[in-house]
GROMACS .gro file of C-alpha atoms in nm:
model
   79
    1UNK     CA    1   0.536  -0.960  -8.015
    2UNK     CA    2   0.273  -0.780  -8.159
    3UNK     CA    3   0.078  -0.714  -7.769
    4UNK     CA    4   0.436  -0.579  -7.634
    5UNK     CA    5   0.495  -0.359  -7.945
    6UNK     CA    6   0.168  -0.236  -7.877
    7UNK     CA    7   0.184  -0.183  -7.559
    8UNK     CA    8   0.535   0.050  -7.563
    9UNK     CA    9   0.374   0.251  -7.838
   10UNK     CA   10   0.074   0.296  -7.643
   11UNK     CA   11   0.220   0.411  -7.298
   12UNK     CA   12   0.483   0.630  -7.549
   13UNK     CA   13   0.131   0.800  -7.740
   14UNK     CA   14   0.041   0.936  -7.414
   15UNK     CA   15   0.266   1.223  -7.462
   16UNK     CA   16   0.328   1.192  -7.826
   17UNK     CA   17   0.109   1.017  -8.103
   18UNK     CA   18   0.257   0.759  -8.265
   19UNK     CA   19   0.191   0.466  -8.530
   20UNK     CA   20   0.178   0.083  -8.521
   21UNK     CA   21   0.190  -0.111  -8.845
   22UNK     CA   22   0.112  -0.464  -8.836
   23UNK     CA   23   0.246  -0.591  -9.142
   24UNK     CA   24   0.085  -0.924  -9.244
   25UNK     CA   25   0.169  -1.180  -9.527
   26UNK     CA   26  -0.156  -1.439  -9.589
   27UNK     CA   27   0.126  -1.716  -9.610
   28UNK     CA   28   0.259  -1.694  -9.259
   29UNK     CA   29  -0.038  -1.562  -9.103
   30UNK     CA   30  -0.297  -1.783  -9.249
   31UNK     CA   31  -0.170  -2.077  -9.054
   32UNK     CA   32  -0.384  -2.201  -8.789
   33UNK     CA   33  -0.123  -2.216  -8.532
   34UNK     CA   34  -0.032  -1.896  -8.613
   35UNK     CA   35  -0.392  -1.722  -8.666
   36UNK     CA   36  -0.503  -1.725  -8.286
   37UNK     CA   37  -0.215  -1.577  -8.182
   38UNK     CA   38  -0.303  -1.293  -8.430
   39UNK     CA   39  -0.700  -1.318  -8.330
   40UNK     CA   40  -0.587  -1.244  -7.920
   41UNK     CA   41  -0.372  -0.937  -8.006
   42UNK     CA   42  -0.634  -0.769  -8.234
   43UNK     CA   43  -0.886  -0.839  -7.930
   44UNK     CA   44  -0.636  -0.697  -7.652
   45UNK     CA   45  -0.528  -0.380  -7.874
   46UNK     CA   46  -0.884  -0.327  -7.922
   47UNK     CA   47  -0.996  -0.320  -7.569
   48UNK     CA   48  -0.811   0.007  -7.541
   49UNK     CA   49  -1.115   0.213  -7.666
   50UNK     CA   50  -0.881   0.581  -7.708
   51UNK     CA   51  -0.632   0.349  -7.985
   52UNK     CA   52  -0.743   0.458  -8.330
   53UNK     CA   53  -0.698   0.122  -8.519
   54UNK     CA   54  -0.724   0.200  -8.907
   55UNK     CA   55  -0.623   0.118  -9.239
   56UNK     CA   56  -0.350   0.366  -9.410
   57UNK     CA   57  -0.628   0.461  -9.646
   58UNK     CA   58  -0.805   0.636  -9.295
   59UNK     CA   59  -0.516   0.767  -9.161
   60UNK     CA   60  -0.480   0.936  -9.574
   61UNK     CA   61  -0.818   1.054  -9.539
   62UNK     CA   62  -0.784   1.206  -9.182
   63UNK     CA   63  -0.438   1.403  -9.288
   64UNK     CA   64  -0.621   1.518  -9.635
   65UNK     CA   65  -0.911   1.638  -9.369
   66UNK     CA   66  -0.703   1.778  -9.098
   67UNK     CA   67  -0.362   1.827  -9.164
   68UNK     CA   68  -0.259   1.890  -9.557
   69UNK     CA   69  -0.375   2.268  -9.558
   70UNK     CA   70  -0.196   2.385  -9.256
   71UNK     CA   71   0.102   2.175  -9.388
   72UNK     CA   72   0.081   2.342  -9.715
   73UNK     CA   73   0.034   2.664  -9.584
   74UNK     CA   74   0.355   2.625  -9.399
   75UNK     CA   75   0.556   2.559  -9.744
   76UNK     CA   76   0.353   2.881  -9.878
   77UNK     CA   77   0.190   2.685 -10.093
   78UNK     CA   78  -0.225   2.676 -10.181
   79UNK     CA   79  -0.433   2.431 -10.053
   0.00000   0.00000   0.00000
């Protein structure tokens, strides 16, 4: 599920950036049957070298960076 999520989100990003949250609870995903599965879709989405994969905390730190002044700007606020 999580390769063909990635993979429509991908192919949609080309025109348009989007976002991909894997959400993960240790209880189901710590399970061995269930870890490789997770292990082979980390590998495949990182093969595609232009996907930005990141914590929220980077994608926070990027916007703060890049994109809160203009924003704020826009409201007519100060930065």
């Amino acid at each position: 599920m999580i390769v063909d999520h990635f993979d429509t989100v991908y192919r949609e990003g080309s025109e348009n950036g989007r976002v991909m949250c894997i959400a993960l609870h240790p209880y189901m995903m710590a399970a061995p049957h269930r870890l490789k599965h997770l292990d082979a879709a980390l590998a495949y989405i990182r093969k595609h070298r232009d996907a930005w994969v990141c914590t929220a905390e980077d994608i926070l730190d990027w916007y703060t960076q890049n994109g809160m002044k203009a924003y704020q700007e826009h409201l007519g606020k100060e930065a």
